[in-house]
PDB file of C-alpha atoms in Angstrom:
ATOM      1  CA  UNK B  21      15.746 -43.355 -35.703  1.00 75.00           C
ATOM      2  CA  UNK B  22      19.336 -42.317 -34.093  1.00 82.00           C
ATOM      3  CA  UNK B  23      20.991 -45.389 -33.168  1.00 91.00           C
ATOM      4  CA  UNK B  24      21.629 -45.253 -29.310  1.00 92.00           C
ATOM      5  CA  UNK B  25      24.970 -47.675 -29.786  1.00 94.00           C
ATOM      6  CA  UNK B  26      25.996 -45.886 -32.431  1.00 94.00           C
ATOM      7  CA  UNK B  27      25.504 -42.350 -30.670  1.00 95.00           C
ATOM      8  CA  UNK B  28      27.610 -43.681 -27.641  1.00 95.00           C
ATOM      9  CA  UNK B  29      30.052 -45.407 -29.152  1.00 95.00           C
ATOM     10  CA  UNK B  30      30.730 -41.949 -31.490  1.00 95.00           C
ATOM     11  CA  UNK B  31      31.139 -40.099 -27.926  1.00 95.00           C
ATOM     12  CA  UNK B  32      33.578 -42.120 -26.801  1.00 95.00           C
ATOM     13  CA  UNK B  33      35.767 -42.063 -29.819  1.00 95.00           C
ATOM     14  CA  UNK B  34      35.269 -38.119 -30.411  1.00 94.00           C
ATOM     15  CA  UNK B  35      35.447 -37.098 -26.215  1.00 96.00           C
ATOM     16  CA  UNK B  36      38.093 -39.613 -24.776  1.00 96.00           C
ATOM     17  CA  UNK B  37      37.887 -37.721 -21.255  1.00 97.00           C
ATOM     18  CA  UNK B  38      35.058 -37.891 -18.380  1.00 97.00           C
ATOM     19  CA  UNK B  39      34.131 -34.743 -19.356  1.00 97.00           C
ATOM     20  CA  UNK B  40      30.397 -32.509 -17.105  1.00 96.00           C
ATOM     21  CA  UNK B  41      29.851 -29.328 -17.138  1.00 96.00           C
ATOM     22  CA  UNK B  42      27.342 -27.520 -14.972  1.00 95.00           C
ATOM     23  CA  UNK B  43      25.798 -24.348 -16.547  1.00 90.00           C
ATOM     24  CA  UNK B  44      23.915 -21.353 -15.079  1.00 77.00           C
ATOM     25  CA  UNK B  45      21.745 -21.039 -18.329  1.00 64.00           C
ATOM     26  CA  UNK B  46      20.517 -22.200 -21.562  1.00 55.00           C
ATOM     27  CA  UNK B  47      21.783 -21.355 -24.734  1.00 48.00           C
ATOM     28  CA  UNK B  48      18.619 -19.345 -25.764  1.00 53.00           C
ATOM     29  CA  UNK B  49      18.636 -17.232 -22.488  1.00 46.00           C
ATOM     30  CA  UNK B  50      20.571 -14.311 -23.192  1.00 42.00           C
ATOM     31  CA  UNK B  51      20.755 -10.705 -21.228  1.00 33.00           C
ATOM     32  CA  UNK B  52      21.849  -9.182 -25.167  1.00 30.00           C
ATOM     33  CA  UNK B  53      21.572  -9.618 -28.531  1.00 27.00           C
ATOM     34  CA  UNK B  54      25.474  -8.951 -29.964  1.00 28.00           C
ATOM     35  CA  UNK B  55      24.373 -10.618 -33.019  1.00 29.00           C
ATOM     36  CA  UNK B  56      26.061  -7.670 -34.855  1.00 32.00           C
ATOM     37  CA  UNK B  57      29.892  -8.396 -33.663  1.00 29.00           C
ATOM     38  CA  UNK B  58      31.452  -5.639 -34.925  1.00 34.00           C
ATOM     39  CA  UNK B  59      29.476  -3.197 -32.449  1.00 38.00           C
ATOM     40  CA  UNK B  60      29.464  -5.879 -29.950  1.00 42.00           C
ATOM     41  CA  UNK B  61      29.550  -4.020 -25.699  1.00 52.00           C
ATOM     42  CA  UNK B  62      29.113  -5.950 -23.102  1.00 53.00           C
ATOM     43  CA  UNK B  63      25.837  -6.881 -21.437  1.00 50.00           C
ATOM     44  CA  UNK B  64      24.269  -4.492 -18.805  1.00 48.00           C
ATOM     45  CA  UNK B  65      24.483  -6.454 -15.575  1.00 46.00           C
ATOM     46  CA  UNK B  66      20.793  -4.396 -14.475  1.00 44.00           C
ATOM     47  CA  UNK B  67      22.519  -3.948 -10.906  1.00 46.00           C
ATOM     48  CA  UNK B  68      23.197  -8.078 -10.041  1.00 49.00           C
ATOM     49  CA  UNK B  69      26.760  -8.726  -9.073  1.00 50.00           C
ATOM     50  CA  UNK B  70      26.890 -12.033 -11.482  1.00 52.00           C
ATOM     51  CA  UNK B  71      28.153 -15.622 -10.082  1.00 72.00           C
ATOM     52  CA  UNK B  72      24.515 -16.377  -9.450  1.00 85.00           C
ATOM     53  CA  UNK B  73      25.090 -19.815 -10.606  1.00 88.00           C
ATOM     54  CA  UNK B  74      28.057 -20.140  -8.868  1.00 92.00           C
ATOM     55  CA  UNK B  75      27.004 -18.897  -5.444  1.00 90.00           C
ATOM     56  CA  UNK B  76      23.900 -21.692  -5.568  1.00 91.00           C
ATOM     57  CA  UNK B  77      26.267 -24.887  -6.664  1.00 94.00           C
ATOM     58  CA  UNK B  78      28.087 -23.629  -2.891  1.00 93.00           C
ATOM     59  CA  UNK B  79      25.392 -22.627  -1.306  1.00 92.00           C
ATOM     60  CA  UNK B  80      23.658 -26.287  -2.210  1.00 94.00           C
ATOM     61  CA  UNK B  81      27.279 -28.042  -1.549  1.00 94.00           C
ATOM     62  CA  UNK B  82      28.991 -26.497   0.596  1.00 90.00           C
ATOM     63  CA  UNK B  83      28.500 -25.388   4.354  1.00 85.00           C
ATOM     64  CA  UNK B  84      30.849 -23.691   7.282  1.00 81.00           C
ATOM     65  CA  UNK B  85      33.583 -24.959   4.794  1.00 81.00           C
ATOM     66  CA  UNK B  86      32.202 -28.740   5.093  1.00 85.00           C
ATOM     67  CA  UNK B  87      31.193 -30.710   2.426  1.00 88.00           C
ATOM     68  CA  UNK B  88      26.744 -31.739   2.922  1.00 89.00           C
ATOM     69  CA  UNK B  89      25.814 -34.759   2.826  1.00 90.00           C
ATOM     70  CA  UNK B  90      26.060 -36.335  -1.038  1.00 93.00           C
ATOM     71  CA  UNK B  91      23.184 -36.043  -3.141  1.00 96.00           C
ATOM     72  CA  UNK B  92      22.574 -36.807  -6.743  1.00 97.00           C
ATOM     73  CA  UNK B  93      23.158 -35.206  -9.844  1.00 97.00           C
ATOM     74  CA  UNK B  94      19.163 -34.114  -9.901  1.00 96.00           C
ATOM     75  CA  UNK B  95      18.939 -33.444  -6.610  1.00 96.00           C
ATOM     76  CA  UNK B  96      21.777 -30.731  -7.029  1.00 96.00           C
ATOM     77  CA  UNK B  97      21.068 -29.185 -10.051  1.00 95.00           C
ATOM     78  CA  UNK B  98      16.507 -28.927  -8.421  1.00 95.00           C
ATOM     79  CA  UNK B  99      18.143 -27.306  -5.875  1.00 95.00           C
ATOM     80  CA  UNK B 100      20.664 -24.909  -7.298  1.00 93.00           C
ATOM     81  CA  UNK B 101      17.755 -24.039  -9.667  1.00 94.00           C
ATOM     82  CA  UNK B 102      15.314 -23.333  -6.378  1.00 94.00           C
ATOM     83  CA  UNK B 103      18.287 -21.064  -4.947  1.00 92.00           C
ATOM     84  CA  UNK B 104      18.526 -19.177  -7.791  1.00 89.00           C
ATOM     85  CA  UNK B 105      14.330 -18.348  -7.856  1.00 90.00           C
ATOM     86  CA  UNK B 106      14.806 -17.237  -4.328  1.00 90.00           C
ATOM     87  CA  UNK B 107      17.824 -14.751  -5.846  1.00 84.00           C
ATOM     88  CA  UNK B 108      15.271 -13.402  -8.280  1.00 85.00           C
ATOM     89  CA  UNK B 109      16.963 -15.703 -11.419  1.00 84.00           C
ATOM     90  CA  UNK B 110      15.352 -17.308 -13.886  1.00 84.00           C
ATOM     91  CA  UNK B 111      17.893 -19.694 -15.598  1.00 83.00           C
ATOM     92  CA  UNK B 112      17.480 -23.335 -15.556  1.00 89.00           C
ATOM     93  CA  UNK B 113      20.650 -24.792 -14.632  1.00 92.00           C
ATOM     94  CA  UNK B 114      22.047 -28.072 -17.124  1.00 93.00           C
ATOM     95  CA  UNK B 115      24.260 -30.677 -16.962  1.00 95.00           C
ATOM     96  CA  UNK B 116      26.111 -31.808 -20.168  1.00 95.00           C
ATOM     97  CA  UNK B 117      28.661 -34.833 -20.647  1.00 97.00           C
ATOM     98  CA  UNK B 118      31.031 -36.768 -22.445  1.00 97.00           C
ATOM     99  CA  UNK B 119      29.057 -39.968 -21.754  1.00 97.00           C
ATOM    100  CA  UNK B 120      25.464 -41.047 -20.989  1.00 97.00           C
ATOM    101  CA  UNK B 121      24.890 -40.597 -16.839  1.00 96.00           C
ATOM    102  CA  UNK B 122      22.670 -42.223 -14.492  1.00 96.00           C
ATOM    103  CA  UNK B 123      20.861 -38.099 -13.023  1.00 96.00           C
ATOM    104  CA  UNK B 124      20.001 -40.080  -9.758  1.00 96.00           C
ATOM    105  CA  UNK B 125      23.303 -41.510  -9.324  1.00 97.00           C
ATOM    106  CA  UNK B 126      25.323 -39.556  -7.020  1.00 97.00           C
ATOM    107  CA  UNK B 127      27.215 -36.155  -8.576  1.00 97.00           C
ATOM    108  CA  UNK B 128      30.946 -35.936  -8.187  1.00 97.00           C
ATOM    109  CA  UNK B 129      33.907 -33.476  -8.993  1.00 97.00           C
ATOM    110  CA  UNK B 130      36.131 -36.149  -7.909  1.00 97.00           C
ATOM    111  CA  UNK B 131      35.498 -39.839  -9.245  1.00 96.00           C
ATOM    112  CA  UNK B 132      35.327 -42.286  -5.832  1.00 93.00           C
ATOM    113  CA  UNK B 133      38.784 -44.170  -5.054  1.00 89.00           C
ATOM    114  CA  UNK B 134      40.339 -41.723  -7.364  1.00 93.00           C
ATOM    115  CA  UNK B 135      44.527 -41.298  -6.890  1.00 91.00           C
ATOM    116  CA  UNK B 136      45.596 -38.805  -9.217  1.00 96.00           C
ATOM    117  CA  UNK B 137      46.654 -35.460  -9.597  1.00 97.00           C
ATOM    118  CA  UNK B 138      44.004 -32.842  -9.550  1.00 98.00           C
ATOM    119  CA  UNK B 139      44.017 -29.661 -11.187  1.00 98.00           C
ATOM    120  CA  UNK B 140      42.274 -26.283 -11.283  1.00 98.00           C
ATOM    121  CA  UNK B 141      42.132 -23.175 -13.577  1.00 98.00           C
ATOM    122  CA  UNK B 142      39.944 -20.684 -12.247  1.00 98.00           C
ATOM    123  CA  UNK B 143      38.920 -17.639 -14.610  1.00 98.00           C
ATOM    124  CA  UNK B 144      36.858 -14.209 -12.469  1.00 96.00           C
ATOM    125  CA  UNK B 145      36.437 -11.792 -14.884  1.00 95.00           C
ATOM    126  CA  UNK B 146      34.393  -8.446 -13.256  1.00 94.00           C
ATOM    127  CA  UNK B 147      35.546  -6.485 -16.604  1.00 94.00           C
ATOM    128  CA  UNK B 148      36.900  -3.565 -14.020  1.00 93.00           C
ATOM    129  CA  UNK B 149      36.472   0.470 -16.065  1.00 92.00           C
ATOM    130  CA  UNK B 150      34.124  -1.743 -18.970  1.00 92.00           C
ATOM    131  CA  UNK B 151      31.086  -0.964 -19.429  1.00 89.00           C
ATOM    132  CA  UNK B 152      28.520  -4.135 -18.071  1.00 87.00           C
ATOM    133  CA  UNK B 153      30.970  -4.192 -15.295  1.00 90.00           C
ATOM    134  CA  UNK B 154      30.602  -7.161 -12.708  1.00 90.00           C
ATOM    135  CA  UNK B 155      31.020  -7.591  -9.325  1.00 87.00           C
ATOM    136  CA  UNK B 156      31.141 -10.925  -8.119  1.00 88.00           C
ATOM    137  CA  UNK B 157      33.092 -12.978 -10.094  1.00 92.00           C
ATOM    138  CA  UNK B 158      36.278 -12.916  -8.117  1.00 94.00           C
ATOM    139  CA  UNK B 159      34.731 -13.512  -5.042  1.00 93.00           C
ATOM    140  CA  UNK B 160      33.277 -16.568  -6.984  1.00 93.00           C
ATOM    141  CA  UNK B 161      36.936 -17.613  -7.923  1.00 95.00           C
ATOM    142  CA  UNK B 162      37.837 -17.472  -3.804  1.00 94.00           C
ATOM    143  CA  UNK B 163      34.854 -19.698  -3.037  1.00 93.00           C
ATOM    144  CA  UNK B 164      35.376 -22.138  -5.828  1.00 95.00           C
ATOM    145  CA  UNK B 165      39.515 -22.293  -4.572  1.00 96.00           C
ATOM    146  CA  UNK B 166      38.359 -22.997  -1.109  1.00 95.00           C
ATOM    147  CA  UNK B 167      35.569 -25.206  -1.504  1.00 95.00           C
ATOM    148  CA  UNK B 168      37.892 -26.837  -3.514  1.00 97.00           C
ATOM    149  CA  UNK B 169      41.009 -26.854  -0.850  1.00 97.00           C
ATOM    150  CA  UNK B 170      38.674 -27.641   2.042  1.00 95.00           C
ATOM    151  CA  UNK B 171      36.253 -30.371   0.313  1.00 95.00           C
ATOM    152  CA  UNK B 172      37.743 -31.696  -2.897  1.00 96.00           C
ATOM    153  CA  UNK B 173      41.583 -32.480  -1.744  1.00 96.00           C
ATOM    154  CA  UNK B 174      43.078 -29.459  -4.619  1.00 98.00           C
ATOM    155  CA  UNK B 175      46.326 -28.083  -3.864  1.00 97.00           C
ATOM    156  CA  UNK B 176      46.948 -24.482  -4.223  1.00 97.00           C
ATOM    157  CA  UNK B 177      50.058 -25.065  -6.398  1.00 97.00           C
ATOM    158  CA  UNK B 178      48.380 -27.222  -8.537  1.00 97.00           C
ATOM    159  CA  UNK B 179      45.599 -24.024  -9.253  1.00 98.00           C
ATOM    160  CA  UNK B 180      46.350 -21.740 -12.159  1.00 97.00           C
ATOM    161  CA  UNK B 181      44.293 -18.592 -11.253  1.00 98.00           C
ATOM    162  CA  UNK B 182      43.629 -15.249 -13.436  1.00 98.00           C
ATOM    163  CA  UNK B 183      41.199 -12.148 -12.729  1.00 98.00           C
ATOM    164  CA  UNK B 184      41.496  -8.815 -13.327  1.00 97.00           C
ATOM    165  CA  UNK B 185      42.256  -7.635  -9.974  1.00 95.00           C
ATOM    166  CA  UNK B 186      45.638  -6.441 -10.724  1.00 95.00           C
ATOM    167  CA  UNK B 187      47.160  -9.202  -8.618  1.00 95.00           C
ATOM    168  CA  UNK B 188      46.773 -12.412 -10.410  1.00 96.00           C
ATOM    169  CA  UNK B 189      47.284 -13.204 -14.350  1.00 97.00           C
ATOM    170  CA  UNK B 190      45.239 -11.566 -16.384  1.00 98.00           C
ATOM    171  CA  UNK B 191      42.420 -13.074 -17.603  1.00 98.00           C
ATOM    172  CA  UNK B 192      42.823 -12.297 -21.066  1.00 98.00           C
ATOM    173  CA  UNK B 193      41.943 -14.409 -23.950  1.00 98.00           C
ATOM    174  CA  UNK B 194      45.986 -15.471 -24.947  1.00 98.00           C
ATOM    175  CA  UNK B 195      46.159 -16.828 -21.594  1.00 98.00           C
ATOM    176  CA  UNK B 196      43.254 -18.745 -20.936  1.00 98.00           C
ATOM    177  CA  UNK B 197      43.415 -20.808 -23.649  1.00 98.00           C
ATOM    178  CA  UNK B 198      47.514 -21.011 -22.392  1.00 98.00           C
ATOM    179  CA  UNK B 199      45.994 -22.130 -19.038  1.00 98.00           C
ATOM    180  CA  UNK B 200      43.279 -24.762 -20.424  1.00 98.00           C
ATOM    181  CA  UNK B 201      46.646 -25.808 -22.275  1.00 97.00           C
ATOM    182  CA  UNK B 202      48.989 -26.695 -20.047  1.00 97.00           C
ATOM    183  CA  UNK B 203      46.488 -27.866 -17.873  1.00 97.00           C
ATOM    184  CA  UNK B 204      45.144 -30.702 -20.529  1.00 97.00           C
ATOM    185  CA  UNK B 205      48.908 -31.362 -21.479  1.00 97.00           C
ATOM    186  CA  UNK B 206      49.694 -31.637 -17.728  1.00 97.00           C
ATOM    187  CA  UNK B 207      46.915 -34.519 -16.923  1.00 97.00           C
ATOM    188  CA  UNK B 208      47.280 -37.873 -17.550  1.00 97.00           C
ATOM    189  CA  UNK B 209      44.624 -41.086 -16.666  1.00 97.00           C
ATOM    190  CA  UNK B 210      43.505 -40.915 -13.416  1.00 97.00           C
ATOM    191  CA  UNK B 211      43.893 -37.259 -13.067  1.00 98.00           C
ATOM    192  CA  UNK B 212      41.189 -34.848 -12.019  1.00 98.00           C
ATOM    193  CA  UNK B 213      40.904 -30.825 -13.918  1.00 98.00           C
ATOM    194  CA  UNK B 214      38.513 -28.358 -12.568  1.00 98.00           C
ATOM    195  CA  UNK B 215      37.187 -25.775 -14.466  1.00 98.00           C
ATOM    196  CA  UNK B 216      35.638 -22.498 -13.809  1.00 97.00           C
ATOM    197  CA  UNK B 217      34.597 -19.482 -15.851  1.00 96.00           C
ATOM    198  CA  UNK B 218      32.591 -16.331 -14.040  1.00 94.00           C
ATOM    199  CA  UNK B 219      32.101 -13.519 -16.277  1.00 93.00           C
ATOM    200  CA  UNK B 220      30.681 -13.101 -18.892  1.00 91.00           C
ATOM    201  CA  UNK B 221      29.460 -14.935 -21.664  1.00 89.00           C
ATOM    202  CA  UNK B 222      28.065 -14.310 -25.435  1.00 87.00           C
ATOM    203  CA  UNK B 223      27.192 -14.923 -29.205  1.00 83.00           C
ATOM    204  CA  UNK B 224      28.946 -14.784 -32.912  1.00 78.00           C
ATOM    205  CA  UNK B 225      27.871 -15.921 -36.144  1.00 72.00           C
ATOM    206  CA  UNK B 226      28.647 -19.218 -37.020  1.00 64.00           C
ATOM    207  CA  UNK B 227      30.845 -19.827 -39.235  1.00 62.00           C
ATOM    208  CA  UNK B 228      31.145 -23.623 -39.655  1.00 57.00           C
ATOM    209  CA  UNK B 229      27.889 -24.660 -39.965  1.00 54.00           C
ATOM    210  CA  UNK B 230      28.042 -26.324 -36.663  1.00 52.00           C
ATOM    211  CA  UNK B 231      25.366 -24.617 -34.793  1.00 50.00           C
ATOM    212  CA  UNK B 232      21.377 -25.496 -34.975  1.00 56.00           C
ATOM    213  CA  UNK B 233      20.695 -22.078 -34.504  1.00 54.00           C
ATOM    214  CA  UNK B 234      23.137 -20.344 -36.455  1.00 59.00           C
ATOM    215  CA  UNK B 235      25.749 -18.341 -33.761  1.00 74.00           C
ATOM    216  CA  UNK B 236      28.406 -20.266 -31.290  1.00 81.00           C
ATOM    217  CA  UNK B 237      28.241 -19.719 -27.889  1.00 89.00           C
ATOM    218  CA  UNK B 238      31.809 -17.981 -26.336  1.00 92.00           C
ATOM    219  CA  UNK B 239      33.571 -16.823 -23.358  1.00 94.00           C
ATOM    220  CA  UNK B 240      34.687 -13.363 -23.234  1.00 95.00           C
ATOM    221  CA  UNK B 241      38.072 -12.231 -22.562  1.00 97.00           C
ATOM    222  CA  UNK B 242      39.264  -9.481 -20.589  1.00 97.00           C
ATOM    223  CA  UNK B 243      40.568  -8.365 -23.562  1.00 96.00           C
ATOM    224  CA  UNK B 244      37.676  -9.144 -25.889  1.00 95.00           C
ATOM    225  CA  UNK B 245      37.738  -5.452 -27.457  1.00 94.00           C
ATOM    226  CA  UNK B 246      41.155  -5.922 -28.898  1.00 95.00           C
ATOM    227  CA  UNK B 247      41.815 -10.026 -28.995  1.00 96.00           C
ATOM    228  CA  UNK B 248      38.389 -10.792 -29.405  1.00 94.00           C
ATOM    229  CA  UNK B 249      36.063 -13.668 -27.888  1.00 94.00           C
ATOM    230  CA  UNK B 250      36.635 -17.327 -27.398  1.00 95.00           C
ATOM    231  CA  UNK B 251      34.578 -19.548 -29.539  1.00 92.00           C
ATOM    232  CA  UNK B 252      32.860 -22.886 -28.604  1.00 91.00           C
ATOM    233  CA  UNK B 253      34.924 -24.539 -31.232  1.00 90.00           C
ATOM    234  CA  UNK B 254      38.081 -23.301 -30.255  1.00 94.00           C
ATOM    235  CA  UNK B 255      37.209 -24.342 -26.454  1.00 93.00           C
ATOM    236  CA  UNK B 256      36.324 -27.864 -27.738  1.00 92.00           C
ATOM    237  CA  UNK B 257      39.733 -28.149 -29.407  1.00 94.00           C
ATOM    238  CA  UNK B 258      41.543 -27.235 -26.759  1.00 96.00           C
ATOM    239  CA  UNK B 259      39.687 -28.432 -23.940  1.00 96.00           C
ATOM    240  CA  UNK B 260      37.166 -31.381 -24.414  1.00 95.00           C
ATOM    241  CA  UNK B 261      39.264 -32.822 -27.706  1.00 94.00           C
ATOM    242  CA  UNK B 262      42.561 -32.450 -25.650  1.00 95.00           C
ATOM    243  CA  UNK B 263      42.166 -34.523 -22.789  1.00 97.00           C
ATOM    244  CA  UNK B 264      43.618 -38.146 -22.522  1.00 97.00           C
ATOM    245  CA  UNK B 265      41.540 -41.173 -21.808  1.00 97.00           C
ATOM    246  CA  UNK B 266      41.152 -41.962 -18.307  1.00 97.00           C
ATOM    247  CA  UNK B 267      40.816 -37.758 -17.353  1.00 98.00           C
ATOM    248  CA  UNK B 268      37.826 -36.451 -15.368  1.00 98.00           C
ATOM    249  CA  UNK B 269      37.133 -33.099 -15.681  1.00 98.00           C
ATOM    250  CA  UNK B 270      34.090 -30.594 -14.329  1.00 98.00           C
ATOM    251  CA  UNK B 271      33.809 -28.019 -16.098  1.00 97.00           C
ATOM    252  CA  UNK B 272      31.788 -24.477 -14.177  1.00 96.00           C
ATOM    253  CA  UNK B 273      30.181 -22.361 -16.510  1.00 93.00           C
ATOM    254  CA  UNK B 274      28.895 -18.874 -15.031  1.00 91.00           C
ATOM    255  CA  UNK B 275      27.786 -16.975 -17.606  1.00 87.00           C
ATOM    256  CA  UNK B 276      24.783 -16.444 -20.509  1.00 80.00           C
ATOM    257  CA  UNK B 277      24.735 -18.923 -23.358  1.00 66.00           C
ATOM    258  CA  UNK B 278      26.802 -21.089 -21.924  1.00 66.00           C
ATOM    259  CA  UNK B 279      24.470 -24.399 -22.035  1.00 63.00           C
ATOM    260  CA  UNK B 280      26.396 -26.208 -25.197  1.00 73.00           C
ATOM    261  CA  UNK B 281      29.687 -24.378 -24.926  1.00 85.00           C
ATOM    262  CA  UNK B 282      31.411 -27.445 -24.371  1.00 90.00           C
ATOM    263  CA  UNK B 283      29.220 -28.589 -27.324  1.00 89.00           C
ATOM    264  CA  UNK B 284      28.885 -31.936 -25.504  1.00 94.00           C
ATOM    265  CA  UNK B 285      26.653 -35.001 -26.862  1.00 95.00           C
ATOM    266  CA  UNK B 286      24.581 -35.580 -23.454  1.00 96.00           C
ATOM    267  CA  UNK B 287      21.850 -33.062 -21.578  1.00 95.00           C
ATOM    268  CA  UNK B 288      20.027 -32.564 -18.883  1.00 95.00           C
ATOM    269  CA  UNK B 289      18.064 -29.810 -18.376  1.00 93.00           C
ATOM    270  CA  UNK B 290      16.282 -28.806 -14.218  1.00 91.00           C
ATOM    271  CA  UNK B 291      13.009 -28.425 -15.534  1.00 90.00           C
ATOM    272  CA  UNK B 292      11.546 -31.180 -13.921  1.00 87.00           C
ATOM    273  CA  UNK B 293      12.980 -33.725 -16.047  1.00 86.00           C
ATOM    274  CA  UNK B 294      14.519 -36.935 -14.681  1.00 89.00           C
ATOM    275  CA  UNK B 295      16.921 -38.293 -17.053  1.00 93.00           C
ATOM    276  CA  UNK B 296      19.242 -37.083 -18.997  1.00 95.00           C
ATOM    277  CA  UNK B 297      19.381 -37.244 -22.809  1.00 95.00           C
ATOM    278  CA  UNK B 298      21.207 -37.427 -26.207  1.00 95.00           C
ATOM    279  CA  UNK B 299      21.770 -34.304 -28.349  1.00 91.00           C
ATOM    280  CA  UNK B 300      20.399 -36.558 -31.816  1.00 87.00           C
ATOM    281  CA  UNK B 301      21.675 -33.168 -33.557  1.00 84.00           C
ATOM    282  CA  UNK B 302      25.434 -33.801 -32.210  1.00 86.00           C
ATOM    283  CA  UNK B 303      27.688 -33.669 -35.478  1.00 81.00           C
ATOM    284  CA  UNK B 304      30.624 -35.969 -34.149  1.00 83.00           C
ATOM    285  CA  UNK B 305      32.225 -34.795 -37.684  1.00 75.00           C
ATOM    286  CA  UNK B 306      34.177 -32.143 -35.897  1.00 65.00           C
ATOM    287  CA  UNK B 307      35.698 -34.147 -33.129  1.00 65.00           C
ATOM    288  CA  UNK B 308      36.552 -37.133 -35.294  1.00 60.00           C
ATOM    289  CA  UNK B 309      37.003 -35.415 -39.065  1.00 56.00           C
ATOM    290  CA  UNK B 310      34.678 -35.607 -42.093  1.00 40.00           C
ATOM    291  CA  UNK B 311      35.072 -38.907 -43.946  1.00 38.00           C
ATOM    292  CA  UNK B 312      36.349 -37.403 -46.813  1.00 41.00           C
ATOM    293  CA  UNK B 313      39.117 -36.253 -44.330  1.00 46.00           C
ATOM    294  CA  UNK B 314      39.896 -39.582 -43.200  1.00 41.00           C
ATOM    295  CA  UNK B 315      39.693 -40.855 -46.545  1.00 41.00           C
ATOM    296  CA  UNK B 316      42.129 -38.585 -47.489  1.00 46.00           C
ATOM    297  CA  UNK B 317      44.876 -39.173 -44.848  1.00 43.00           C
ATOM    298  CA  UNK B 318      44.716 -42.860 -45.713  1.00 41.00           C
ATOM    299  CA  UNK B 319      45.349 -42.182 -49.141  1.00 47.00           C
ATOM    300  CA  UNK B 320      48.420 -39.712 -48.401  1.00 48.00           C
ATOM    301  CA  UNK B 321      49.929 -42.967 -45.717  1.00 40.00           C
ATOM    302  CA  UNK B 322      49.355 -45.524 -48.663  1.00 45.00           C
ATOM    303  CA  UNK B 323      51.289 -43.321 -51.199  1.00 47.00           C
ATOM    304  CA  UNK B 324      53.731 -42.435 -48.202  1.00 42.00           C
ATOM    305  CA  UNK B 325      54.406 -46.387 -47.130  1.00 46.00           C
ATOM    306  CA  UNK B 326      54.237 -47.442 -50.817  1.00 52.00           C
ATOM    307  CA  UNK B 327      57.094 -44.940 -51.807  1.00 46.00           C
ATOM    308  CA  UNK B 328      59.278 -46.514 -49.202  1.00 44.00           C
ATOM    309  CA  UNK B 329      58.952 -50.179 -50.490  1.00 52.00           C
ATOM    310  CA  UNK B 330      56.599 -51.274 -47.342  1.00 49.00           C
ATOM    311  CA  UNK B 331      54.356 -52.793 -49.783  1.00 36.00           C
ATOM    312  CA  UNK B 332      56.211 -54.024 -52.871  1.00 37.00           C
TER     313      UNK B 332
END
């Protein structure tokens, strides 16, 4: 039986920031079999433009460039699911987080009474000229940008925008990771970060042994054929683990296999549930380091300080 107090304490130690992620589908909701990494190709969008999750969220939260009345997390996700069904999609929107949330409480991107800086990294990839080309992901970025400025008080100069439109920064693997590193380095306690990804997502075989299904979830940058995909373990290292305590991050992941792409310990599904649950199989060791690594570090510190005479 899981000790919930211990679990919650480990979550706070492992992930200092307040992190929320809204995703468009469970990990198991897939559009292609990508287990053969060497032969990987972008999935066929089957005539759909991409960006369904983004469109659904904005229809729930935003009307005529104004915010709608505040609503709870559970109402937000359930309304998203209703809209997605009407668009012909069967995805189940999901909320994951670094803390246990009362999903009946008011949904927020900027915490009440927040006075810190607000920064955003917005990524939209249509994969122009590639197999599996999408058509709606650039629009998603423009629409999210407008929403953040008009409703949430973000400023355009505090946004990093990456799109394969020939004008913006290219959404290459290196540029995406550098943008995330930059926003974590700049953000201080009290600040707010919004990360939006609209494009293809995938899965590759897990080599670290921390995935129950044997696969890591991935984001697929525009140059994936040359530079590779961005696996969830790396996203966790670069973004989730690197944010300081007191920073609030909301991520909107509009891609396949996105349910656990940030590897967060708490989950709520818009499947009729009315409460968030703990991922009881969460491996906090990958955030905190294994016991052997911790002991090894302490031994090294002790030896070095002994040599310096601090323990003499």
